[in-house]
Structures are given as C-alpha cells and as structure tokens.
PDB file of C-alpha atoms and ligand atoms in Angstrom:
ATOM      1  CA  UNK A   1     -31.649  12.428  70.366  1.00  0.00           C
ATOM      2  CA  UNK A   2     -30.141  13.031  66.926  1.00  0.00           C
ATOM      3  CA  UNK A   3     -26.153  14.114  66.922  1.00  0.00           C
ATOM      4  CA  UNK A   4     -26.005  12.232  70.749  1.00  0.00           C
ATOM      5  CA  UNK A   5     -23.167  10.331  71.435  1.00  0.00           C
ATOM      6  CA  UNK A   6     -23.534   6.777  72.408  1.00  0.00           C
ATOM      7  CA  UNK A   7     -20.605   4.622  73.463  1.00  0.00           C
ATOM      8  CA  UNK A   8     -21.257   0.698  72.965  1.00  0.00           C
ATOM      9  CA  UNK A   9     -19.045  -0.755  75.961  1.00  0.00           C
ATOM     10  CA  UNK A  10     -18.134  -4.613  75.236  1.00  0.00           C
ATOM     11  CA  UNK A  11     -17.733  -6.540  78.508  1.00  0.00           C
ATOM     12  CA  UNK A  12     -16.748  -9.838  77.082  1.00  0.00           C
ATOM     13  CA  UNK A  13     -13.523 -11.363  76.918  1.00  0.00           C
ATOM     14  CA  UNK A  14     -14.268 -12.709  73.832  1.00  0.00           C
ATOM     15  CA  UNK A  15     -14.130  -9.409  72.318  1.00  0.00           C
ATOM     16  CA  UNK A  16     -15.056  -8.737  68.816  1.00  0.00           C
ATOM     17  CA  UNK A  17     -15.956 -12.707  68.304  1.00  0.00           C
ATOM     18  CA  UNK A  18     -18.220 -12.427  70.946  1.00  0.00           C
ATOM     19  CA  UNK A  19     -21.540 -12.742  70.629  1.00  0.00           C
ATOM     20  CA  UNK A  20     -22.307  -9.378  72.992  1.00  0.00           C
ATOM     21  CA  UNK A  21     -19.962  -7.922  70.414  1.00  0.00           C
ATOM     22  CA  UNK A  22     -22.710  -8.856  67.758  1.00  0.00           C
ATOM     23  CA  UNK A  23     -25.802  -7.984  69.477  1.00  0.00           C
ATOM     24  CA  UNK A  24     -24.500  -4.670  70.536  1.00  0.00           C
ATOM     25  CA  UNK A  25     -22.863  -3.598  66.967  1.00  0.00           C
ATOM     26  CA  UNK A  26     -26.282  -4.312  65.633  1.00  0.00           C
ATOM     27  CA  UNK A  27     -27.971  -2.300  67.852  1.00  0.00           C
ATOM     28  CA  UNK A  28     -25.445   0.420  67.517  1.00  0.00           C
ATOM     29  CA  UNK A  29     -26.062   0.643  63.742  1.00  0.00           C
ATOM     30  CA  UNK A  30     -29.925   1.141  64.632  1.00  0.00           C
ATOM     31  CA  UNK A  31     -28.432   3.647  66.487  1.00  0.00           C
ATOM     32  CA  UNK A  32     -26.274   5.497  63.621  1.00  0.00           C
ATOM     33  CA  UNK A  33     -29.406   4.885  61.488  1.00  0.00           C
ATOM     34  CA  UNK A  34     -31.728   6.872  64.267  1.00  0.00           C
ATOM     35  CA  UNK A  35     -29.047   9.893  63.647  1.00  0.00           C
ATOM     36  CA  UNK A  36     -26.978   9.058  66.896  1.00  0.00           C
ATOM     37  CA  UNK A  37     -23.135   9.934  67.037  1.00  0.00           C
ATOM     38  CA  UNK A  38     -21.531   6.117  67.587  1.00  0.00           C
ATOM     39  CA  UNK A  39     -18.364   4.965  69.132  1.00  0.00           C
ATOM     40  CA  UNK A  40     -17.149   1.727  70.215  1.00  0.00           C
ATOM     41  CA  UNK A  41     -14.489   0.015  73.208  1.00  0.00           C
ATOM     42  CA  UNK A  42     -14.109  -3.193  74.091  1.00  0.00           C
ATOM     43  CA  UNK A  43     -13.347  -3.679  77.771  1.00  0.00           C
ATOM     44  CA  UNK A  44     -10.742  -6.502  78.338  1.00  0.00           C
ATOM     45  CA  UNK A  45      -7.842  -5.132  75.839  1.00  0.00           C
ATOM     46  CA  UNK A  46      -8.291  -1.685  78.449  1.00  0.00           C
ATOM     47  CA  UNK A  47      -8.019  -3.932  81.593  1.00  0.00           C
ATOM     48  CA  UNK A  48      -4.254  -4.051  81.484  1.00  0.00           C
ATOM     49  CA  UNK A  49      -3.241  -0.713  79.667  1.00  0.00           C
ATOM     50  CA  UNK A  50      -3.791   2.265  81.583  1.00  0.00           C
ATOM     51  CA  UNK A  51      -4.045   4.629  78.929  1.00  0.00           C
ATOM     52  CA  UNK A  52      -6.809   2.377  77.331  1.00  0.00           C
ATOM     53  CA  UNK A  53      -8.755   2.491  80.571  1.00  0.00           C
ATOM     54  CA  UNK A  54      -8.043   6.197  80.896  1.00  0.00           C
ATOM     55  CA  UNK A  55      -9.667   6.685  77.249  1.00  0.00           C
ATOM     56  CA  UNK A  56     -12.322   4.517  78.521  1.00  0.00           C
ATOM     57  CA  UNK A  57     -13.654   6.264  82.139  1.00  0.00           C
ATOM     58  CA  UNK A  58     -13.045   9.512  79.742  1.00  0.00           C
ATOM     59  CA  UNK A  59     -15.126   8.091  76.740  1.00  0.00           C
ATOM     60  CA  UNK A  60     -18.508   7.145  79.351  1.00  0.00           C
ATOM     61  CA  UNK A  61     -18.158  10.080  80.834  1.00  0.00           C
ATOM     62  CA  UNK A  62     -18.661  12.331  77.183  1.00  0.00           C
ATOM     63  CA  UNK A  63     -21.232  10.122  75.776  1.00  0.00           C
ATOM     64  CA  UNK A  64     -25.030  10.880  76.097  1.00  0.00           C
ATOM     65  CA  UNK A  65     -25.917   7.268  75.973  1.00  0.00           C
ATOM     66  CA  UNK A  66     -23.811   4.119  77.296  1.00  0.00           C
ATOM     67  CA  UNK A  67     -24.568   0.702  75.969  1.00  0.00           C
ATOM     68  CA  UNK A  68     -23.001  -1.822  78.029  1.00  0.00           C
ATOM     69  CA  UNK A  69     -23.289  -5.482  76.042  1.00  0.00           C
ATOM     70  CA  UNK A  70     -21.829  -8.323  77.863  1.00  0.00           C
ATOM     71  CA  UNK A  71     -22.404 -12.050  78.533  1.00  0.00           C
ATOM     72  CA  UNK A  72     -23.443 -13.617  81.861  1.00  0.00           C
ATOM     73  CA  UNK A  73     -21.157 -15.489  83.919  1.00  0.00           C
ATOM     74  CA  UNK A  74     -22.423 -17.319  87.078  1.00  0.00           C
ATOM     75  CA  UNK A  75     -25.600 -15.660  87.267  1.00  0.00           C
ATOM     76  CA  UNK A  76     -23.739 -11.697  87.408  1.00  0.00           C
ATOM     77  CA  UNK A  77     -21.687 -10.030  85.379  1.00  0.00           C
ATOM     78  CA  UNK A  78     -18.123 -10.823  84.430  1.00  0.00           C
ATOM     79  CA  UNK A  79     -16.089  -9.822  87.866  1.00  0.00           C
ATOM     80  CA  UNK A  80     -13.687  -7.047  84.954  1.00  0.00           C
ATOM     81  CA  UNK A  81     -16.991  -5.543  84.096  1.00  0.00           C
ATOM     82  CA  UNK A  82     -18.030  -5.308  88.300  1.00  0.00           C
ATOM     83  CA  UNK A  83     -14.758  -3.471  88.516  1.00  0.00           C
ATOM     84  CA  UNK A  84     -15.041  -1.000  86.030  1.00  0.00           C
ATOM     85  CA  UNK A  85     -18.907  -0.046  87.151  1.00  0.00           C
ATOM     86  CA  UNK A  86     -17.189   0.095  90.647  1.00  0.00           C
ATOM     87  CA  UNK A  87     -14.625   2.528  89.490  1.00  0.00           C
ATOM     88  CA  UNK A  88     -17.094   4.175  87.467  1.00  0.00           C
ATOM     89  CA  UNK A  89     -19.668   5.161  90.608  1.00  0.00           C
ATOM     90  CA  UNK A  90     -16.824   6.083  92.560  1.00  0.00           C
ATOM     91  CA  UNK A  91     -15.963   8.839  89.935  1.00  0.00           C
ATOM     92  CA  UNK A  92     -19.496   9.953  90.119  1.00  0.00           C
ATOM     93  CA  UNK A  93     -19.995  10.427  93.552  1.00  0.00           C
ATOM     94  CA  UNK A  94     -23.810  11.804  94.880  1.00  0.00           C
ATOM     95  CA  UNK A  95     -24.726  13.190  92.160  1.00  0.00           C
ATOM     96  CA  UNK A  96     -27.583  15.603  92.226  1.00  0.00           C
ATOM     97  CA  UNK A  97     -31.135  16.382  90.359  1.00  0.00           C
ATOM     98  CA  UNK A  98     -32.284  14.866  87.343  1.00  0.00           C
ATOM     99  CA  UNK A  99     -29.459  12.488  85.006  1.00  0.00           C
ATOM    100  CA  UNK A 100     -27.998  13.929  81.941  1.00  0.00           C
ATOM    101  CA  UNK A 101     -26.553  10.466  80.639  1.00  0.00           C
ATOM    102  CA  UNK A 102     -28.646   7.434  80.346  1.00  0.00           C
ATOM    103  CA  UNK A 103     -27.528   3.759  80.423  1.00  0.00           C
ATOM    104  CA  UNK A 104     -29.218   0.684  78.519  1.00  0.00           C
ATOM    105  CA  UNK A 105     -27.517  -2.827  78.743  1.00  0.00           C
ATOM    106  CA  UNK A 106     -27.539  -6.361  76.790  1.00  0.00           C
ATOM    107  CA  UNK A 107     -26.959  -9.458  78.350  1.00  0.00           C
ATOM    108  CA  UNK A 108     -26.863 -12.953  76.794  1.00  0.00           C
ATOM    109  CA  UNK A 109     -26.040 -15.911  78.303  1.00  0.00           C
ATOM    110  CA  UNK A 110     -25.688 -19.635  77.234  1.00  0.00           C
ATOM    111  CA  UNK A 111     -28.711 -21.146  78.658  1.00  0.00           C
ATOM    112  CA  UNK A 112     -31.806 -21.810  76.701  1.00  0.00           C
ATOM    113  CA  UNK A 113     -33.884 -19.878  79.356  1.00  0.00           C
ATOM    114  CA  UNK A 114     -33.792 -15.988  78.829  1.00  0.00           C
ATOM    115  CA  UNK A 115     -34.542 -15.639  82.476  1.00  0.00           C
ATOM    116  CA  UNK A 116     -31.526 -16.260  83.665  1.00  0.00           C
ATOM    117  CA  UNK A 117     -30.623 -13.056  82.557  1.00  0.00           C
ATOM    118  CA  UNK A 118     -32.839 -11.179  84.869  1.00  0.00           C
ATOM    119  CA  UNK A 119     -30.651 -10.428  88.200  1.00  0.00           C
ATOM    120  CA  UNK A 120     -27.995  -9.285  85.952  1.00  0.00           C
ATOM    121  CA  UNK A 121     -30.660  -7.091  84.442  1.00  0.00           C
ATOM    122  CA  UNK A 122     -31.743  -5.791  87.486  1.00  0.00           C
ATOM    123  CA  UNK A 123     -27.788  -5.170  89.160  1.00  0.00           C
ATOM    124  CA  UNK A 124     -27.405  -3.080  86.035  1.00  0.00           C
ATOM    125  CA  UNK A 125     -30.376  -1.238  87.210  1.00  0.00           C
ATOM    126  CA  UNK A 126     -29.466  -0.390  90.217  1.00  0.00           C
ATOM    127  CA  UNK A 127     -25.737   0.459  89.023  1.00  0.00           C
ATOM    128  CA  UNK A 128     -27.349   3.378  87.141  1.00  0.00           C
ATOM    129  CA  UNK A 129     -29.909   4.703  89.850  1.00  0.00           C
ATOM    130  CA  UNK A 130     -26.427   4.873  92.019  1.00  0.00           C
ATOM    131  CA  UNK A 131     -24.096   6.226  89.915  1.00  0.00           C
ATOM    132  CA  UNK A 132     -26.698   8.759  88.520  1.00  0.00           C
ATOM    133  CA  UNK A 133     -27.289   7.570  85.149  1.00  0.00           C
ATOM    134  CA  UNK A 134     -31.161   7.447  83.514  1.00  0.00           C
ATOM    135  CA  UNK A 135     -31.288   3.854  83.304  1.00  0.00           C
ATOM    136  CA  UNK A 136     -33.746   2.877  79.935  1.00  0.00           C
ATOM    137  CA  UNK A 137     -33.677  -1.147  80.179  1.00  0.00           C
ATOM    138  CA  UNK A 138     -31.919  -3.842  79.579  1.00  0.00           C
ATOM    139  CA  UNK A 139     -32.215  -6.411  76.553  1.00  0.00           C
ATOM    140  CA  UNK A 140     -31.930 -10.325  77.060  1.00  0.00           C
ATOM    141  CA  UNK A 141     -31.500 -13.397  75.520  1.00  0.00           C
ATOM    142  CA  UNK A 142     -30.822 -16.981  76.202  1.00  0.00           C
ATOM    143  CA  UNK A 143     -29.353 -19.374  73.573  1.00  0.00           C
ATOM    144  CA  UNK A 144     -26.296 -16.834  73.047  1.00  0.00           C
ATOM    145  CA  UNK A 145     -24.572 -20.037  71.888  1.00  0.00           C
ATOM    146  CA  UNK A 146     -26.657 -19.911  68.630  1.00  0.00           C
ATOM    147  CA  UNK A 147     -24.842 -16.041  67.544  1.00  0.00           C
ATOM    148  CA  UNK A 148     -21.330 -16.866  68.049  1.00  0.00           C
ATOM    149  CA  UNK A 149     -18.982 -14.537  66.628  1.00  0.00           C
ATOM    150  CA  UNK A 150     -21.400 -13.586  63.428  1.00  0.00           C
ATOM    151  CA  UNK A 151     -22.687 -10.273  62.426  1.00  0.00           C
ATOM    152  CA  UNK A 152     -26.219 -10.490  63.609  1.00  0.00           C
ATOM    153  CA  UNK A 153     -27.767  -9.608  60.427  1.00  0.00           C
ATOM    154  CA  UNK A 154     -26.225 -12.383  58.977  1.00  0.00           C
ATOM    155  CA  UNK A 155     -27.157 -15.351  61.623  1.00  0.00           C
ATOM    156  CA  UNK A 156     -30.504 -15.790  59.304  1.00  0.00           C
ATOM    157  CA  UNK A 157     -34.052 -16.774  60.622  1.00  0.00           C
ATOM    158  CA  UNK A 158     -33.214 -17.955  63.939  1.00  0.00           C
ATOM    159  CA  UNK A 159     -32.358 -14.611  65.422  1.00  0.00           C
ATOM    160  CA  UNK A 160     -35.563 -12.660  63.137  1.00  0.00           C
ATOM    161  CA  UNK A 161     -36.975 -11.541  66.693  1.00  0.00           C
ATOM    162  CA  UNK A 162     -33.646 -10.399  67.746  1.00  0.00           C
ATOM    163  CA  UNK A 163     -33.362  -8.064  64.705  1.00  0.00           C
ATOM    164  CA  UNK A 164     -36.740  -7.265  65.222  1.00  0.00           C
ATOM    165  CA  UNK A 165     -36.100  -6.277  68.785  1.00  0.00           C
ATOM    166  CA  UNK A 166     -32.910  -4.592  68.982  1.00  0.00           C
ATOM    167  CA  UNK A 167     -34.000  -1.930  65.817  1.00  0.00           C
ATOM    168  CA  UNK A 168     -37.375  -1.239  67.957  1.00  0.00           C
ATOM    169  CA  UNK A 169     -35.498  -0.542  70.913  1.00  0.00           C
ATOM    170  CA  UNK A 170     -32.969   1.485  69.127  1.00  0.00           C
ATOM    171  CA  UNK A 171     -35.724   4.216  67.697  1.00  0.00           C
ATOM    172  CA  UNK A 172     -36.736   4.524  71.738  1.00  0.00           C
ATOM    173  CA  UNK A 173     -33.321   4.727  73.026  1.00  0.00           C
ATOM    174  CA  UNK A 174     -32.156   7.488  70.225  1.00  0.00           C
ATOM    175  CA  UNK A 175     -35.851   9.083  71.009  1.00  0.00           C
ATOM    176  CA  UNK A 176     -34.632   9.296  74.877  1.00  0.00           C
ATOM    177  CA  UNK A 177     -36.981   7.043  75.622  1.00  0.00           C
ATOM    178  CA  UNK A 178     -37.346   3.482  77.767  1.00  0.00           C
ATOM    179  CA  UNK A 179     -37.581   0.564  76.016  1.00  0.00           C
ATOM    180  CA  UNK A 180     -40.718  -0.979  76.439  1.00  0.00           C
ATOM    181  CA  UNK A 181     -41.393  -4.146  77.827  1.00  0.00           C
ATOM    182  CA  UNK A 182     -42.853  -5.881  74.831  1.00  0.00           C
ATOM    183  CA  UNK A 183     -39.465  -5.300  72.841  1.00  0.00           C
ATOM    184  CA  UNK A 184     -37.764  -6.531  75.683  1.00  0.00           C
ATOM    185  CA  UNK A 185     -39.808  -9.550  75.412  1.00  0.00           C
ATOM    186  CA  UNK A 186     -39.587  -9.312  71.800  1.00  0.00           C
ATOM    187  CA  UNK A 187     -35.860  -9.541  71.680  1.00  0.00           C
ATOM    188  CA  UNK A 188     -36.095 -12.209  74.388  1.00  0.00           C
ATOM    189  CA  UNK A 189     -37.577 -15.212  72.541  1.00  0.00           C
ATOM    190  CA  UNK A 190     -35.833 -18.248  71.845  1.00  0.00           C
ATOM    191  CA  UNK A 191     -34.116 -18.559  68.785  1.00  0.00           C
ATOM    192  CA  UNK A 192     -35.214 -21.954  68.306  1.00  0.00           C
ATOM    193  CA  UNK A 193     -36.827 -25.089  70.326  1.00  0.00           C
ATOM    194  CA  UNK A 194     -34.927 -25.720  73.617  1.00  0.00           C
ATOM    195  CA  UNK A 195     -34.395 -29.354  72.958  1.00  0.00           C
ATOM    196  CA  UNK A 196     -33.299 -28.365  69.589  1.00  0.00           C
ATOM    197  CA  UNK A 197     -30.523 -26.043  71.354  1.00  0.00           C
ATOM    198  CA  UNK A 198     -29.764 -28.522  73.882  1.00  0.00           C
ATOM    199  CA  UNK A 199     -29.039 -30.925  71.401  1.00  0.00           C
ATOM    200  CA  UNK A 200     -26.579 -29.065  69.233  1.00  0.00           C
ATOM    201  CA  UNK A 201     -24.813 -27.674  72.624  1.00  0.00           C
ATOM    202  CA  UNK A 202     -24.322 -31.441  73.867  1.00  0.00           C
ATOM    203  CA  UNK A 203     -23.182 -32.697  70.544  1.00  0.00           C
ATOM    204  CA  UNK A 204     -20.470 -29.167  71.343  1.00  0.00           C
ATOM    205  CA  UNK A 205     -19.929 -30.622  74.416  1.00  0.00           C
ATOM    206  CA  UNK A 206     -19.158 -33.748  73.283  1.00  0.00           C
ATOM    207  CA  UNK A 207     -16.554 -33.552  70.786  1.00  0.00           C
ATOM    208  CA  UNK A 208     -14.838 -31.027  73.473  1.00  0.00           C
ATOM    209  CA  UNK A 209     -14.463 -33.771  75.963  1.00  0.00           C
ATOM    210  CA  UNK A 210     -13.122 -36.103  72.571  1.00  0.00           C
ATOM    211  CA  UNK A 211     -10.775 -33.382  71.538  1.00  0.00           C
ATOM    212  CA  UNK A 212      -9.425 -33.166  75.322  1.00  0.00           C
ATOM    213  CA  UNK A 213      -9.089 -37.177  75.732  1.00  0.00           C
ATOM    214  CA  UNK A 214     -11.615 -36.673  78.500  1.00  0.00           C
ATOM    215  CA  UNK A 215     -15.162 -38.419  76.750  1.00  0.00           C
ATOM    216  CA  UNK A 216     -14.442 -41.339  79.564  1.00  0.00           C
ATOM    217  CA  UNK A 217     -14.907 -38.967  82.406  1.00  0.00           C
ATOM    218  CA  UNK A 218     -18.027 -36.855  81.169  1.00  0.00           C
ATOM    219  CA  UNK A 219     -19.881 -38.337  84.149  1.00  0.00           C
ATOM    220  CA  UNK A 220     -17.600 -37.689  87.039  1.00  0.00           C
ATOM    221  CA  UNK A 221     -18.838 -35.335  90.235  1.00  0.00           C
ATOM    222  CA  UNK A 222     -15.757 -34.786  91.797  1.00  0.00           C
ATOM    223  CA  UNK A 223     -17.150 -32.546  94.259  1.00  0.00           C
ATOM    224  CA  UNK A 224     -20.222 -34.898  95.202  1.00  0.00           C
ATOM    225  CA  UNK A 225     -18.835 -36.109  98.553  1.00  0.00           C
ATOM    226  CA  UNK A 226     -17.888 -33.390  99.942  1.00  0.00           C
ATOM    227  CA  UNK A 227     -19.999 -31.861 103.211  1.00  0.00           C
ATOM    228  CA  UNK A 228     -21.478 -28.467 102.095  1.00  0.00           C
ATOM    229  CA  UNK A 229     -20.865 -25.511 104.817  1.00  0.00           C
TER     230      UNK A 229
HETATM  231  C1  FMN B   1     -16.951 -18.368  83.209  1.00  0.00           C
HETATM  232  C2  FMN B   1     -18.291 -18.506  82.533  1.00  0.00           C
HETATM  233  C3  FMN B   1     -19.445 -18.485  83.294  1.00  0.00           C
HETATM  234  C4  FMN B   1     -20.704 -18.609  82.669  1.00  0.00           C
HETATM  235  N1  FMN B   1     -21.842 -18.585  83.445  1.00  0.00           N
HETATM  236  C5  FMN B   1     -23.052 -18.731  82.859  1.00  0.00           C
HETATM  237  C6  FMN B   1     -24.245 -18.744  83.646  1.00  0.00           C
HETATM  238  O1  FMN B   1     -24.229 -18.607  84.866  1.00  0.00           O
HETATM  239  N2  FMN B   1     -25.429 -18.917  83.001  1.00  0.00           N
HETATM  240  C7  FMN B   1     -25.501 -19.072  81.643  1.00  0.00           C
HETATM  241  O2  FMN B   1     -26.610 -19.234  81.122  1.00  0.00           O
HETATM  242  N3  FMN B   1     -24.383 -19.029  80.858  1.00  0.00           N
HETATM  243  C8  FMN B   1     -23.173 -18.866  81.443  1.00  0.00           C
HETATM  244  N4  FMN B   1     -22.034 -18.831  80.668  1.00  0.00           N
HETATM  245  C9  FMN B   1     -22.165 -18.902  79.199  1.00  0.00           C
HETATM  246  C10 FMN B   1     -22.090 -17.507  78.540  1.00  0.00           C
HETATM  247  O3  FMN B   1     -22.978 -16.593  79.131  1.00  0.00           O
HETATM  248  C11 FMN B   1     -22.450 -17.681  77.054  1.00  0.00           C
HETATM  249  O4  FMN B   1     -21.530 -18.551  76.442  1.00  0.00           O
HETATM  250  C12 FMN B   1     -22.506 -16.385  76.290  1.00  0.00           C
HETATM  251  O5  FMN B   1     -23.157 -16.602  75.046  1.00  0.00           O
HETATM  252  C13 FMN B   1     -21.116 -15.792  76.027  1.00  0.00           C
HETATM  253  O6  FMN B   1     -21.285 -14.525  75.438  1.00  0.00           O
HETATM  254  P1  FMN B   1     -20.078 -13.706  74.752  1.00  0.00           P
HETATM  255  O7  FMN B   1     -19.776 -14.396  73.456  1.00  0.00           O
HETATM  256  O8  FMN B   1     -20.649 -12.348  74.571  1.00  0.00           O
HETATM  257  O9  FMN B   1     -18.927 -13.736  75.707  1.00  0.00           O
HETATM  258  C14 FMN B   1     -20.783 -18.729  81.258  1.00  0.00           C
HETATM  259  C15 FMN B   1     -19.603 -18.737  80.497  1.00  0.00           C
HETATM  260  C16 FMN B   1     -18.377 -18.641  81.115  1.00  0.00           C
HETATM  261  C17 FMN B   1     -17.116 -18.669  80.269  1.00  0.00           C
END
C-alpha cells in the first residue's frame, strides 16, 4: 500500500556486488515507484556486530513488507540467512489471527535450470506461515552468473524478462497483493540458451583452475572411492 515500509534484506555474502543485491534493488525501486516507503540491510556485515543485528531484528519487525533476496547454496539457503529466520520466528512466537506484515523472497542461483530454486522457494514459504508473516511468493531465476554485480537495468537484453518480471510483481506486492504465477514464470526464464551459459561458465571455470596452477587436475574425483554410508 502507498507510504508502507518495505525492508529489502540481502542474504548474500557477496553483498552489494551480488547479484541478489541487483535483483532486489531493482525490485525495490519498482517499489519506491509504486509509492512504498524503502529501506535497505545487507545481512553478512550484521552477522558479527551486534548492534547491526539489533538494527536489523528491529528494522523487520517495523516494516510492512520484507523482501528477502539471496542466492542458493546447496539446494537451501545460505546457513547465516537459516539463522537469522531462526532467530526471527523465535521472536515471534504463536502469533494469532490474520498477519499484519507480509514476506516475498528472490532467489537466484548459478545453474542454468530455474528449478533448482524451488525448495528454497517453498522453505521460505513455510518460514512465513510459521513465524506469522502473509507470505506473497517468491521470484526465481537460474543463470544468476549472467547479473554479476551490475545494476539490473543496465545488464541489457539478456535479463528483458527479468525487468519485465520484477516491475509486474512490484505493482502486486505494493497493491498487497500475491504475485501471480505467470510473473513468477515471467521473471523465471532463461536469460539466454543453456549451452550458451554453460559455455561461458566453463570457459570461467577454466581460466580459474589456470590462475590457481590447478588446469592439470580439473578431472580428479577425489572422493570417488570412498564407500557411501
Ligand atoms: C557455497 C556455494 C554453494 C552454492 N550452491 C549452489 C547450488 O546448490 N545450486 C546452484 O545452482 N548454485 C549454487 N551456487 C551458486 C550461486 O547460487 C550463484 O553463484 C549465485 O548467482 C550467487 O548469487 P549472489 O551473487 O547473490 O551471491 C553456490 C555458490 C556457493 C558459493
């Protein structure tokens, strides 16, 4: 609703040059544009000052809307991020009748395949529904690679369904409302062809291992003998 207060949350380490920093700055200037009241924190620089974090629980706990944009690490969310929703419910313990704050999210991740995103999605559902916040959907995208550290609006073509997406859900999320699934799916789509992705992310790969001294070893499984339990 116009004059609400959203709070972006950033949940990656990579902080401002990450590329949930980019996604969720965009969609917080949909926001400002919708008439929303915006504020930003980044997680990690809270993690070890406890004034930060005290700013922090105090900040989601004022805001009308919380945006939590973070990338996905082994299929979940990054273990800092776990801990702070854990602290979070436990401040907001059975709480009764119908939500006054509601809680969208935006995961990326550095597959090709959006899908991977989905169980994160769905843990960030069910973090809501228990610490009583109206939860309104959660955006995702695969090929988070491709953003890097760039102000969306400025990573060109490849992310034109990303724009597209993340200023439709913005007039839903400032209207109160869930984003639908078709601009979930809209903000979803691949950036480019996967082989095209997979390419450029090898070639990354590559002159890693060169950099390192380590191109000789690219094909080691040091793992592959051992007995699984
Ligand atoms: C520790 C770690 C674990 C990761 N696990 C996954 C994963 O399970 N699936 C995946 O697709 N990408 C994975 N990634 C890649 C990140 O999700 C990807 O690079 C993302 O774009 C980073 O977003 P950020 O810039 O917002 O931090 C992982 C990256 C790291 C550093």
């Amino acid at each position: 609703m116009k004059g609400d207060k959203v709070l972006l949350l950033v949940g990656s380490p990579r902080g401002m040059a990450s590329t949930s920093n980019s996604l969720g700055e965009h969609l917080l200037l949909k926001l400002e544009e919708n008439g929303m009241a915006i504020k930003k924190l980044l997680l990690y620089p809270a993690l070890a000052d406890e004034k930060k974090m005290a700013e922090l629980l105090a900040a989601i706990e004022a805001c009308h809307l919380l945006v939590i944009a973070f990338p996905l690490y082994v299929d979940h969310l990054p273990a800092p991020l776990i801990d702070l929703l854990r602290q979070v419910a436990e401040r907001r313990p059975a709480r009764q009748g119908e939500a006054r704050q509601s809680l969208a999210a935006i995961v990326n991740c550095g597959f090709p395949e959006t899908r991977h995103c989905r169980p994160a999605g769905e843990i960030m559902r069910l973090f809501a529904v228990q610490a009583g916040f109206r939860f309104l959907g959660c955006l995702a995208l695969g090929m988070g690679g491709a953003i890097g550290n760039r102000p969306l609006a400025k990573a060109g073509f490849i992310v034109r369904h990303q724009l597209k997406g993340l200023g439709q859900a913005a007039g839903f999320l400032a209207a109160g409302k869930e984003i639908p699934v078709a601009v979930i799916e809209l903000a979803g789509k691949p950036m480019m062809p996967r082989w095209f992705y997979n390419w450029v992310a090898d070639r990354g790969w590559k002159s890693a291992a060169k950099k390192h001294g380590s191109s000789g070893r690219l094909l080691d499984a040091p793992y592959a003998g051992e007995q699984q339990s």
